[in-house]
mmCIF file of C-alpha atoms and ligand atoms in Angstrom:
data_model
loop_
_atom_site.group_PDB
_atom_site.id
_atom_site.type_symbol
_atom_site.label_atom_id
_atom_site.label_comp_id
_atom_site.label_asym_id
_atom_site.label_seq_id
_atom_site.Cartn_x
_atom_site.Cartn_y
_atom_site.Cartn_z
ATOM 1 C CA UNK D 641 102.899 112.247 82.693
ATOM 2 C CA UNK D 642 102.947 114.242 85.904
ATOM 3 C CA UNK D 643 106.116 115.108 87.762
ATOM 4 C CA UNK D 644 105.240 116.393 91.250
ATOM 5 C CA UNK D 645 105.669 114.112 94.202
ATOM 6 C CA UNK D 646 105.749 114.546 97.966
ATOM 7 C CA UNK D 647 107.243 112.583 100.844
ATOM 8 C CA UNK D 648 104.747 111.161 103.333
ATOM 9 C CA UNK D 649 104.893 112.166 107.001
ATOM 10 C CA UNK D 650 105.954 110.556 110.274
ATOM 11 C CA UNK D 651 107.093 106.926 110.105
ATOM 12 C CA UNK D 652 106.467 106.911 106.310
ATOM 13 C CA UNK D 653 108.747 109.887 105.571
ATOM 14 C CA UNK D 654 110.998 107.753 103.343
ATOM 15 C CA UNK D 655 108.125 107.088 100.904
ATOM 16 C CA UNK D 656 107.429 109.365 97.917
ATOM 17 C CA UNK D 657 103.883 109.504 96.562
ATOM 18 C CA UNK D 658 102.208 111.537 93.821
ATOM 19 C CA UNK D 659 101.259 115.083 94.879
ATOM 20 C CA UNK D 660 97.575 114.154 94.458
ATOM 21 C CA UNK D 661 96.044 110.954 95.857
ATOM 22 C CA UNK D 662 93.173 108.869 94.449
ATOM 23 C CA UNK D 663 90.051 108.196 96.524
ATOM 24 C CA UNK D 664 88.461 104.868 95.625
ATOM 25 C CA UNK D 665 85.172 105.182 97.547
ATOM 26 C CA UNK D 666 82.934 105.394 94.477
ATOM 27 C CA UNK D 667 84.703 102.640 92.539
ATOM 28 C CA UNK D 668 82.603 99.918 94.180
ATOM 29 C CA UNK D 669 79.632 101.143 92.110
ATOM 30 C CA UNK D 670 81.217 100.687 88.661
ATOM 31 C CA UNK D 671 82.415 97.687 86.652
ATOM 32 C CA UNK D 672 85.794 96.124 87.442
ATOM 33 C CA UNK D 673 86.988 97.133 83.999
ATOM 34 C CA UNK D 674 86.180 100.818 84.563
ATOM 35 C CA UNK D 675 87.541 100.808 88.129
ATOM 36 C CA UNK D 676 90.801 99.129 87.123
ATOM 37 C CA UNK D 677 91.329 101.602 84.265
ATOM 38 C CA UNK D 678 90.731 104.524 86.657
ATOM 39 C CA UNK D 679 93.337 103.177 89.096
ATOM 40 C CA UNK D 680 95.897 102.319 86.436
ATOM 41 C CA UNK D 681 95.599 105.728 84.734
ATOM 42 C CA UNK D 682 96.877 107.440 87.881
ATOM 43 C CA UNK D 683 99.645 104.961 88.649
ATOM 44 C CA UNK D 684 100.913 104.923 85.058
ATOM 45 C CA UNK D 685 101.181 108.732 84.962
ATOM 46 C CA UNK D 686 103.664 108.902 87.850
ATOM 47 C CA UNK D 687 107.446 108.848 87.497
ATOM 48 C CA UNK D 688 109.143 105.593 88.456
ATOM 49 C CA UNK D 689 109.903 105.342 92.179
ATOM 50 C CA UNK D 690 106.848 107.439 93.089
ATOM 51 C CA UNK D 691 103.903 105.487 94.484
ATOM 52 C CA UNK D 692 100.261 106.322 93.858
ATOM 53 C CA UNK D 693 98.445 106.999 97.133
ATOM 54 C CA UNK D 694 95.168 105.028 97.062
ATOM 55 C CA UNK D 695 92.455 105.484 99.702
ATOM 56 C CA UNK D 696 89.904 102.789 100.544
ATOM 57 C CA UNK D 697 87.720 101.739 103.475
ATOM 58 C CA UNK D 698 86.393 98.648 105.208
ATOM 59 C CA UNK D 699 82.840 99.928 104.682
ATOM 60 C CA UNK D 700 82.950 101.412 101.163
ATOM 61 C CA UNK D 701 79.979 99.628 99.672
ATOM 62 C CA UNK D 702 76.205 100.054 99.817
ATOM 63 C CA UNK D 703 75.798 97.727 102.803
ATOM 64 C CA UNK D 704 78.832 99.107 104.738
ATOM 65 C CA UNK D 705 80.709 96.001 103.607
ATOM 66 C CA UNK D 706 84.149 95.181 102.232
ATOM 67 C CA UNK D 707 83.203 95.390 98.528
ATOM 68 C CA UNK D 708 85.804 98.087 97.825
ATOM 69 C CA UNK D 709 88.606 95.963 99.295
ATOM 70 C CA UNK D 710 87.397 92.902 97.386
ATOM 71 C CA UNK D 711 87.549 94.984 94.222
ATOM 72 C CA UNK D 712 91.164 95.824 95.084
ATOM 73 C CA UNK D 713 91.878 92.148 95.705
ATOM 74 C CA UNK D 714 90.724 91.403 92.141
ATOM 75 C CA UNK D 715 92.778 94.354 90.882
ATOM 76 C CA UNK D 716 96.029 93.176 92.479
ATOM 77 C CA UNK D 717 95.337 89.602 91.408
ATOM 78 C CA UNK D 718 95.041 90.758 87.792
ATOM 79 C CA UNK D 719 97.847 93.345 87.949
ATOM 80 C CA UNK D 720 100.417 92.151 90.538
ATOM 81 C CA UNK D 721 102.957 94.627 89.140
ATOM 82 C CA UNK D 722 100.861 97.423 90.730
ATOM 83 C CA UNK D 723 101.406 96.138 94.287
ATOM 84 C CA UNK D 724 104.706 97.973 94.699
ATOM 85 C CA UNK D 725 103.602 101.003 92.694
ATOM 86 C CA UNK D 726 100.774 101.867 95.081
ATOM 87 C CA UNK D 727 100.583 102.989 98.713
ATOM 88 C CA UNK D 728 97.243 101.778 100.068
ATOM 89 C CA UNK D 729 95.466 103.406 102.997
ATOM 90 C CA UNK D 730 92.433 101.718 104.510
ATOM 91 C CA UNK D 731 89.978 103.179 107.013
ATOM 92 C CA UNK D 732 88.238 100.883 109.460
ATOM 93 C CA UNK D 733 87.556 100.498 113.203
ATOM 94 C CA UNK D 734 83.814 101.108 112.915
ATOM 95 C CA UNK D 735 80.851 98.925 113.932
ATOM 96 C CA UNK D 736 77.072 99.016 113.276
ATOM 97 C CA UNK D 737 75.282 101.547 115.506
ATOM 98 C CA UNK D 738 71.950 99.692 115.365
ATOM 99 C CA UNK D 739 70.308 102.577 113.450
ATOM 100 C CA UNK D 740 71.567 101.708 109.996
ATOM 101 C CA UNK D 741 74.770 103.713 110.385
ATOM 102 C CA UNK D 742 78.234 102.869 111.681
ATOM 103 C CA UNK D 743 80.044 104.225 114.727
ATOM 104 C CA UNK D 744 83.651 104.255 115.927
ATOM 105 C CA UNK D 745 85.030 101.464 118.086
ATOM 106 C CA UNK D 746 88.777 101.509 118.663
ATOM 107 C CA UNK D 747 88.813 98.847 121.354
ATOM 108 C CA UNK D 748 91.603 96.328 120.846
ATOM 109 C CA UNK D 749 89.026 93.673 120.053
ATOM 110 C CA UNK D 750 87.353 95.692 117.298
ATOM 111 C CA UNK D 751 90.608 97.063 115.894
ATOM 112 C CA UNK D 752 92.017 93.558 115.553
ATOM 113 C CA UNK D 753 88.768 92.324 114.001
ATOM 114 C CA UNK D 754 88.734 95.244 111.573
ATOM 115 C CA UNK D 755 92.364 94.981 110.468
ATOM 116 C CA UNK D 756 92.074 91.214 109.938
ATOM 117 C CA UNK D 757 88.758 91.637 108.112
ATOM 118 C CA UNK D 758 90.305 94.264 105.806
ATOM 119 C CA UNK D 759 93.351 92.148 105.033
ATOM 120 C CA UNK D 760 91.215 89.053 104.382
ATOM 121 C CA UNK D 761 89.065 91.011 101.907
ATOM 122 C CA UNK D 762 92.161 92.530 100.290
ATOM 123 C CA UNK D 763 93.618 89.105 99.669
ATOM 124 C CA UNK D 764 97.173 87.808 99.834
ATOM 125 C CA UNK D 765 98.883 89.980 97.215
ATOM 126 C CA UNK D 766 98.737 93.432 98.845
ATOM 127 C CA UNK D 767 99.211 94.441 102.481
ATOM 128 C CA UNK D 768 97.669 97.484 104.109
ATOM 129 C CA UNK D 769 100.276 100.257 103.953
ATOM 130 C CA UNK D 770 98.427 102.712 106.216
ATOM 131 C CA UNK D 771 95.572 101.851 108.558
ATOM 132 C CA UNK D 772 93.296 104.519 109.965
ATOM 133 C CA UNK D 773 90.440 104.365 112.452
ATOM 134 C CA UNK D 774 87.893 106.255 110.336
ATOM 135 C CA UNK D 775 86.689 108.270 113.322
ATOM 136 C CA UNK D 776 88.134 109.028 116.755
ATOM 137 C CA UNK D 777 86.388 106.877 119.378
ATOM 138 C CA UNK D 778 85.497 109.353 122.127
ATOM 139 C CA UNK D 779 84.637 106.528 124.573
ATOM 140 C CA UNK D 780 88.254 105.345 124.770
ATOM 141 C CA UNK D 781 91.270 107.417 125.917
ATOM 142 C CA UNK D 782 93.513 108.442 123.024
ATOM 143 C CA UNK D 783 96.421 106.857 124.932
ATOM 144 C CA UNK D 784 94.691 103.455 124.613
ATOM 145 C CA UNK D 785 93.747 103.961 120.959
ATOM 146 C CA UNK D 786 97.334 104.846 120.048
ATOM 147 C CA UNK D 787 98.863 101.981 122.012
ATOM 148 C CA UNK D 788 96.367 99.544 120.421
ATOM 149 C CA UNK D 789 97.351 100.787 116.966
ATOM 150 C CA UNK D 790 101.052 100.545 117.750
ATOM 151 C CA UNK D 791 100.631 96.967 119.017
ATOM 152 C CA UNK D 792 98.929 95.939 115.770
ATOM 153 C CA UNK D 793 101.454 97.802 113.617
ATOM 154 C CA UNK D 794 104.335 96.144 115.473
ATOM 155 C CA UNK D 795 102.713 92.746 114.911
ATOM 156 C CA UNK D 796 103.030 93.555 111.189
ATOM 157 C CA UNK D 797 99.274 93.860 110.556
ATOM 158 C CA UNK D 798 99.886 97.079 108.560
ATOM 159 C CA UNK D 799 102.754 99.427 107.751
ATOM 160 C CA UNK D 800 101.860 102.820 109.210
ATOM 161 C CA UNK D 801 99.273 104.554 111.396
ATOM 162 C CA UNK D 802 96.881 107.264 110.229
ATOM 163 C CA UNK D 803 94.024 109.159 111.857
ATOM 164 C CA UNK D 804 90.872 110.514 110.245
ATOM 165 C CA UNK D 805 88.443 113.337 111.062
ATOM 166 C CA UNK D 806 90.498 114.521 114.014
ATOM 167 C CA UNK D 807 91.081 117.945 115.533
ATOM 168 C CA UNK D 808 94.477 119.654 115.538
ATOM 169 C CA UNK D 809 94.638 119.202 119.327
ATOM 170 C CA UNK D 810 94.016 115.434 118.951
ATOM 171 C CA UNK D 811 96.857 115.152 116.451
ATOM 172 C CA UNK D 812 99.161 117.106 118.781
ATOM 173 C CA UNK D 813 98.270 114.797 121.678
ATOM 174 C CA UNK D 814 98.798 111.638 119.592
ATOM 175 C CA UNK D 815 102.165 112.991 118.459
ATOM 176 C CA UNK D 816 103.215 113.858 122.028
ATOM 177 C CA UNK D 817 102.336 110.298 123.119
ATOM 178 C CA UNK D 818 104.253 108.603 120.294
ATOM 179 C CA UNK D 819 106.357 111.095 118.306
ATOM 180 C CA UNK D 820 106.581 110.270 114.612
ATOM 181 C CA UNK D 821 104.110 107.391 114.774
ATOM 182 C CA UNK D 822 101.253 109.096 112.883
ATOM 183 C CA UNK D 823 102.083 109.287 109.183
ATOM 184 C CA UNK D 824 98.897 110.984 107.963
ATOM 185 C CA UNK D 825 95.562 112.499 108.960
ATOM 186 C CA UNK D 826 92.517 112.513 106.694
ATOM 187 C CA UNK D 827 90.056 115.385 106.803
ATOM 188 C CA UNK D 828 87.652 117.209 104.477
ATOM 189 C CA UNK D 829 89.245 120.309 102.939
ATOM 190 C CA UNK D 830 87.987 122.250 99.932
ATOM 191 C CA UNK D 831 87.156 125.769 98.835
ATOM 192 C CA UNK D 832 83.778 125.338 100.555
ATOM 193 C CA UNK D 833 85.062 123.413 103.568
ATOM 194 C CA UNK D 834 87.899 125.441 105.060
ATOM 195 C CA UNK D 835 87.128 126.658 108.562
ATOM 196 C CA UNK D 836 89.010 127.135 111.804
ATOM 197 C CA UNK D 837 89.143 123.369 112.506
ATOM 198 C CA UNK D 838 90.890 122.726 109.181
ATOM 199 C CA UNK D 839 93.276 125.627 109.786
ATOM 200 C CA UNK D 840 94.202 124.309 113.268
ATOM 201 C CA UNK D 841 94.728 120.782 111.978
ATOM 202 C CA UNK D 842 96.818 121.898 108.987
ATOM 203 C CA UNK D 843 98.968 124.097 111.283
ATOM 204 C CA UNK D 844 99.568 121.143 113.646
ATOM 205 C CA UNK D 845 100.336 118.763 110.765
ATOM 206 C CA UNK D 846 102.739 121.232 109.133
ATOM 207 C CA UNK D 847 104.576 121.742 112.419
ATOM 208 C CA UNK D 848 104.762 118.002 113.198
ATOM 209 C CA UNK D 849 105.506 116.846 109.633
ATOM 210 C CA UNK D 850 102.339 114.771 109.223
ATOM 211 C CA UNK D 851 100.649 114.392 105.809
ATOM 212 C CA UNK D 852 97.130 115.822 105.486
ATOM 213 C CA UNK D 853 94.942 113.750 103.171
ATOM 214 C CA UNK D 854 92.481 116.429 102.147
ATOM 215 C CA UNK D 855 89.356 114.537 101.159
ATOM 216 C CA UNK D 856 86.462 115.775 98.968
ATOM 217 C CA UNK D 857 88.556 118.655 97.524
ATOM 218 C CA UNK D 858 86.029 118.917 94.669
ATOM 219 C CA UNK D 859 83.072 119.459 97.019
ATOM 220 C CA UNK D 860 81.746 115.983 96.120
ATOM 221 C CA UNK D 861 81.920 117.051 92.475
ATOM 222 C CA UNK D 862 79.906 120.290 92.599
ATOM 223 C CA UNK D 863 82.960 122.576 92.612
ATOM 224 C CA UNK D 864 84.123 121.167 89.254
ATOM 225 C CA UNK D 865 81.262 123.049 87.568
ATOM 226 C CA UNK D 866 80.240 119.921 85.660
ATOM 227 C CA UNK D 867 76.643 120.130 86.881
ATOM 228 C CA UNK D 868 74.386 123.042 87.762
ATOM 229 C CA UNK D 869 71.561 121.737 89.915
ATOM 230 C CA UNK D 870 70.474 118.738 91.965
ATOM 231 C CA UNK D 871 68.299 117.766 88.978
ATOM 232 C CA UNK D 872 71.495 117.051 87.016
ATOM 233 C CA UNK D 873 72.379 114.260 89.462
ATOM 234 C CA UNK D 874 71.222 110.703 88.733
ATOM 235 C CA UNK D 875 68.081 109.620 90.580
ATOM 236 C CA UNK D 876 68.889 108.337 94.062
ATOM 237 C CA UNK D 877 72.376 109.909 94.058
ATOM 238 C CA UNK D 878 73.547 110.101 97.704
ATOM 239 C CA UNK D 879 74.407 113.803 97.341
ATOM 240 C CA UNK D 880 70.742 114.797 96.946
ATOM 241 C CA UNK D 881 70.467 114.172 100.718
ATOM 242 C CA UNK D 882 73.282 116.626 101.462
ATOM 243 C CA UNK D 883 72.363 120.081 102.738
ATOM 244 C CA UNK D 884 74.589 121.991 100.307
ATOM 245 C CA UNK D 885 72.919 120.236 97.366
ATOM 246 C CA UNK D 886 69.352 121.192 98.398
ATOM 247 C CA UNK D 887 67.604 123.472 95.869
ATOM 248 C CA UNK D 888 68.135 126.934 97.416
ATOM 249 C CA UNK D 889 71.590 126.101 98.742
ATOM 250 C CA UNK D 890 72.846 124.667 95.470
ATOM 251 C CA UNK D 891 71.591 127.775 93.641
ATOM 252 C CA UNK D 892 73.526 130.018 96.028
ATOM 253 C CA UNK D 893 76.608 127.798 95.905
ATOM 254 C CA UNK D 894 76.719 128.031 92.109
ATOM 255 C CA UNK D 895 78.048 131.590 92.621
ATOM 256 C CA UNK D 896 81.183 130.055 94.193
ATOM 257 C CA UNK D 897 81.476 127.663 91.253
ATOM 258 C CA UNK D 898 81.092 130.484 88.689
ATOM 259 C CA UNK D 899 83.766 132.537 90.482
ATOM 260 C CA UNK D 900 86.204 129.604 90.482
ATOM 261 C CA UNK D 901 85.386 128.801 86.839
ATOM 262 C CA UNK D 902 86.359 132.327 85.800
ATOM 263 C CA UNK D 903 89.734 132.127 87.589
ATOM 264 C CA UNK D 904 90.521 128.728 86.028
ATOM 265 C CA UNK D 905 89.554 129.943 82.546
ATOM 266 C CA UNK D 906 91.731 133.069 82.870
ATOM 267 C CA UNK D 907 94.870 131.078 83.499
ATOM 268 C CA UNK D 908 97.253 130.698 80.564
ATOM 269 C CA UNK D 909 96.999 127.959 79.490
ATOM 270 C CA UNK D 910 93.576 127.469 81.118
ATOM 271 C CA UNK D 911 93.043 124.713 83.640
ATOM 272 C CA UNK D 912 89.775 123.047 84.619
ATOM 273 C CA UNK D 913 87.839 124.298 87.637
ATOM 274 C CA UNK D 914 88.472 120.943 89.331
ATOM 275 C CA UNK D 915 92.215 121.357 88.831
ATOM 276 C CA UNK D 916 92.032 124.868 90.319
ATOM 277 C CA UNK D 917 90.265 123.441 93.409
ATOM 278 C CA UNK D 918 92.869 120.698 93.838
ATOM 279 C CA UNK D 919 95.813 123.065 93.306
ATOM 280 C CA UNK D 920 94.341 125.474 95.875
ATOM 281 C CA UNK D 921 94.059 122.692 98.481
ATOM 282 C CA UNK D 922 97.663 121.677 97.750
ATOM 283 C CA UNK D 923 98.752 125.301 98.254
ATOM 284 C CA UNK D 924 97.549 125.296 101.886
ATOM 285 C CA UNK D 925 100.729 123.680 103.215
ATOM 286 C CA UNK D 926 103.758 121.543 102.357
ATOM 287 C CA UNK D 927 102.235 118.379 103.842
ATOM 288 C CA UNK D 928 98.891 118.688 102.002
ATOM 289 C CA UNK D 929 97.884 115.784 99.754
ATOM 290 C CA UNK D 930 94.565 116.499 98.010
ATOM 291 C CA UNK D 931 92.413 113.353 97.886
ATOM 292 C CA UNK D 932 89.845 113.612 95.068
ATOM 293 C CA UNK D 933 87.830 110.550 94.090
ATOM 294 C CA UNK D 934 87.012 109.525 90.565
ATOM 295 C CA UNK D 935 85.791 106.366 88.928
ATOM 296 C CA UNK D 936 86.884 107.523 85.467
ATOM 297 C CA UNK D 937 90.394 107.233 84.032
ATOM 298 C CA UNK D 938 90.298 110.608 82.240
ATOM 299 C CA UNK D 939 89.248 112.429 85.402
ATOM 300 C CA UNK D 940 91.793 110.601 87.579
ATOM 301 C CA UNK D 941 94.451 111.842 85.191
ATOM 302 C CA UNK D 942 93.016 115.367 85.099
ATOM 303 C CA UNK D 943 93.014 115.453 88.909
ATOM 304 C CA UNK D 944 96.552 114.108 89.176
ATOM 305 C CA UNK D 945 97.812 116.715 86.694
ATOM 306 C CA UNK D 946 96.622 119.417 89.103
ATOM 307 C CA UNK D 947 99.577 118.411 91.296
ATOM 308 C CA UNK D 948 101.842 120.114 88.766
ATOM 309 C CA UNK D 949 99.840 123.380 88.882
ATOM 310 C CA UNK D 950 101.473 126.103 90.977
ATOM 311 C CA UNK D 951 98.953 128.888 91.652
ATOM 312 C CA UNK D 952 100.182 132.489 91.730
ATOM 313 C CA UNK D 953 99.580 134.637 94.815
ATOM 314 C CA UNK D 954 97.080 136.699 92.714
ATOM 315 C CA UNK D 955 95.119 133.547 91.871
ATOM 316 C CA UNK D 956 95.079 132.483 95.528
ATOM 317 C CA UNK D 957 93.836 135.952 96.530
ATOM 318 C CA UNK D 958 91.165 135.809 93.826
ATOM 319 C CA UNK D 959 89.953 132.412 95.131
ATOM 320 C CA UNK D 960 89.837 133.764 98.699
ATOM 321 C CA UNK D 961 87.834 136.762 97.444
ATOM 322 C CA UNK D 962 85.276 134.467 95.780
ATOM 323 C CA UNK D 963 84.794 132.739 99.144
ATOM 324 C CA UNK D 964 84.403 136.065 100.961
ATOM 325 C CA UNK D 965 81.924 137.360 98.375
ATOM 326 C CA UNK D 966 79.915 134.122 98.326
ATOM 327 C CA UNK D 967 79.860 132.361 101.706
ATOM 328 C CA UNK D 968 78.901 128.710 101.397
ATOM 329 C CA UNK D 969 75.200 127.991 101.785
ATOM 330 C CA UNK D 970 74.253 124.885 103.779
ATOM 331 C CA UNK D 971 75.998 122.655 106.275
ATOM 332 C CA UNK D 972 78.434 119.793 105.740
ATOM 333 C CA UNK D 973 76.796 116.480 104.869
ATOM 334 C CA UNK D 974 73.124 116.227 105.900
ATOM 335 C CA UNK D 975 73.365 119.031 108.429
ATOM 336 C CA UNK D 976 71.492 119.587 111.710
ATOM 337 C CA UNK D 977 71.310 116.921 114.430
ATOM 338 C CA UNK D 978 71.942 114.154 111.832
ATOM 339 C CA UNK D 979 75.572 115.292 111.604
ATOM 340 C CA UNK D 980 76.134 114.135 115.211
ATOM 341 C CA UNK D 981 75.942 110.550 113.917
ATOM 342 C CA UNK D 982 78.933 111.219 111.672
ATOM 343 C CA UNK D 983 81.373 111.647 114.592
ATOM 344 C CA UNK D 984 83.238 114.496 112.891
ATOM 345 C CA UNK D 985 86.185 116.338 114.497
ATOM 346 C CA UNK D 986 87.133 113.857 117.206
HETATM 347 N N1 NAP S 1019 87.606 110.207 105.815
HETATM 348 C C1 NAP S 1019 86.368 110.364 105.428
HETATM 349 O O1 NAP S 1019 85.449 110.469 106.240
HETATM 350 C C2 NAP S 1019 86.023 110.463 103.955
HETATM 351 C C3 NAP S 1019 84.735 110.863 103.580
HETATM 352 C C4 NAP S 1019 84.438 110.963 102.220
HETATM 353 C C5 NAP S 1019 85.403 110.656 101.271
HETATM 354 N N2 NAP S 1019 86.664 110.246 101.674
HETATM 355 C C6 NAP S 1019 87.696 109.913 100.670
HETATM 356 O O2 NAP S 1019 87.884 111.003 99.798
HETATM 357 C C7 NAP S 1019 87.695 110.615 98.435
HETATM 358 C C8 NAP S 1019 87.092 111.750 97.615
HETATM 359 O O3 NAP S 1019 85.936 112.232 98.226
HETATM 360 P P1 NAP S 1019 84.532 112.446 97.499
HETATM 361 O O4 NAP S 1019 84.315 111.431 96.441
HETATM 362 O O5 NAP S 1019 83.557 112.592 98.610
HETATM 363 O O6 NAP S 1019 84.616 113.906 96.881
HETATM 364 P P2 NAP S 1019 85.387 114.685 95.703
HETATM 365 O O7 NAP S 1019 86.657 114.061 95.374
HETATM 366 O O8 NAP S 1019 85.319 116.108 96.097
HETATM 367 O O9 NAP S 1019 84.367 114.508 94.463
HETATM 368 C C9 NAP S 1019 84.160 113.283 93.830
HETATM 369 C C10 NAP S 1019 83.045 113.480 92.802
HETATM 370 O O10 NAP S 1019 83.505 114.343 91.781
HETATM 371 C C11 NAP S 1019 83.503 113.692 90.520
HETATM 372 N N3 NAP S 1019 84.785 114.058 89.875
HETATM 373 C C12 NAP S 1019 86.018 113.631 90.202
HETATM 374 N N4 NAP S 1019 86.951 114.203 89.436
HETATM 375 C C13 NAP S 1019 86.268 115.013 88.582
HETATM 376 C C14 NAP S 1019 86.670 115.877 87.535
HETATM 377 N N5 NAP S 1019 87.952 116.038 87.228
HETATM 378 N N6 NAP S 1019 85.696 116.560 86.852
HETATM 379 C C15 NAP S 1019 84.401 116.416 87.176
HETATM 380 N N7 NAP S 1019 83.959 115.619 88.173
HETATM 381 C C16 NAP S 1019 84.897 114.919 88.864
HETATM 382 C C17 NAP S 1019 83.401 112.208 90.804
HETATM 383 O O11 NAP S 1019 82.644 111.555 89.816
HETATM 384 P P3 NAP S 1019 83.242 110.374 88.892
HETATM 385 O O12 NAP S 1019 83.523 109.200 89.770
HETATM 386 O O13 NAP S 1019 82.117 110.143 87.953
HETATM 387 O O14 NAP S 1019 84.470 110.931 88.236
HETATM 388 C C18 NAP S 1019 82.639 112.198 92.140
HETATM 389 O O15 NAP S 1019 81.253 112.250 91.898
HETATM 390 C C19 NAP S 1019 86.834 109.348 98.513
HETATM 391 O O16 NAP S 1019 87.000 108.522 97.395
HETATM 392 C C20 NAP S 1019 87.338 108.706 99.788
HETATM 393 O O17 NAP S 1019 88.507 107.952 99.498
HETATM 394 C C21 NAP S 1019 86.977 110.166 102.990
#
C-alpha cells in the first residue's frame, strides 16, 4: 500500500489522487491481461477515497488511432468498479499533418470531433475526467482555444480542462482569461529534462495552484538503469530514433545514470534508481505529479511507491551535482529540425 496523495489543481481541487500518476501510452502494445493487471496494481495500492490518475491519448497506438481508449473501454467493461476509483485524462485535438505525423488543431470543429471520438472509443461506462489539447495550436488565439474548451466542458463532454506542452507564460495567460479553469498542465520533466522552460512553468503552476503532470520522469526508461546501451533495446524500439539514445550520447548519459544509481543505493533502506528519479520530480513543487508509464504491474507499483519517498536536502543536492558534473548529451526526442514537427512549448 502507498499512502501519499495530492489534491488536483484548479476546478478539480476537490479531487484527491495518488502522488504518482500512471501513463498508459505503452499499454496498447501489450495483451489486455497484462495491461489490466498493470492498471489494477496501481489503483489497488491506493487508500480508499484516493483516485488513481490515469493518462491516455486519442492517438496512442501505432497508427495514431484510438487503440489505447478502446483498451480502456474493455477494461472498464470488465472492471466497472474501477470507474470511480480512477481519474482519467485524455489528450486529443490533433489531426494528420499529411507527412505521417499529427499536428495541433484546436478549432471548435476539431475539438468537438476529437472529444466525441475519444468518448465513443472509451465506451459508455467511463467519462473523460480531464481533456487536454495535446499541443497548443499556434494558429488560433489562446482566447478562442480556451473558450472552445469551456463550451465543451459546460456541455458536459468532459469534467475538467488541461493543457499540455505549454510555456509558463501560456499557462499564466490561460489562467488570467478564465481563473481556476485549468486543472493541470502536462510537460516533460526529469533529471535529464529540467531547463528554464520547465522552471518557468512549474513556478507559474505553483503560484496559480495548477497540477503539473510531469511526463517521462524516467527518461523513457533509461534513467532507471535497467539497460546500458541502445543494443539492449528490442529491435525497432521507438527510442532508438531518439537523439539521447544514439551510441555516443547514450554512453555519455550513462554517467548520469551511474551517479543516480549510487545515490539510490546509499539510501537506507535503498530505493531503486527509478524511484529516486520520481521522488526528485515530486520534490520540485507542491503541485507536481510525476507521470511515469509502465505496462508491468510490478513496475507500476514500484513507481507509485516512490510517492512515499521524501528525499533529504543532501540527496537533492547530490542529484543536482550529478547533473552539473554530467550535462545531458543529445537533444529531446529526435533532435534538430525534426523537433519542430513536435510542436513543443506552445
Ligand atoms: N504530453 C506528451 O506529449 C507526452 C509524451 C510522452 C509521454 N506522455 C505520457 O507520459 C507517460 C510516461 O512517459 P514515457 O513512457 O515516455 O516515459 P517514462 O515514464 O520516463 O519511461 C517509461 C519507460 O520506462 C519503463 N519503466 C517504467 N517503470 C519502470 C521501472 N520502475 N523500472 C524500469 N523501467 C521502467 C517502461 O517500460 P515497461 O512498460 O516495460 O515497464 C517504459 O519503457 C506516457 O505513458 C504518457 O501517458 C505524454
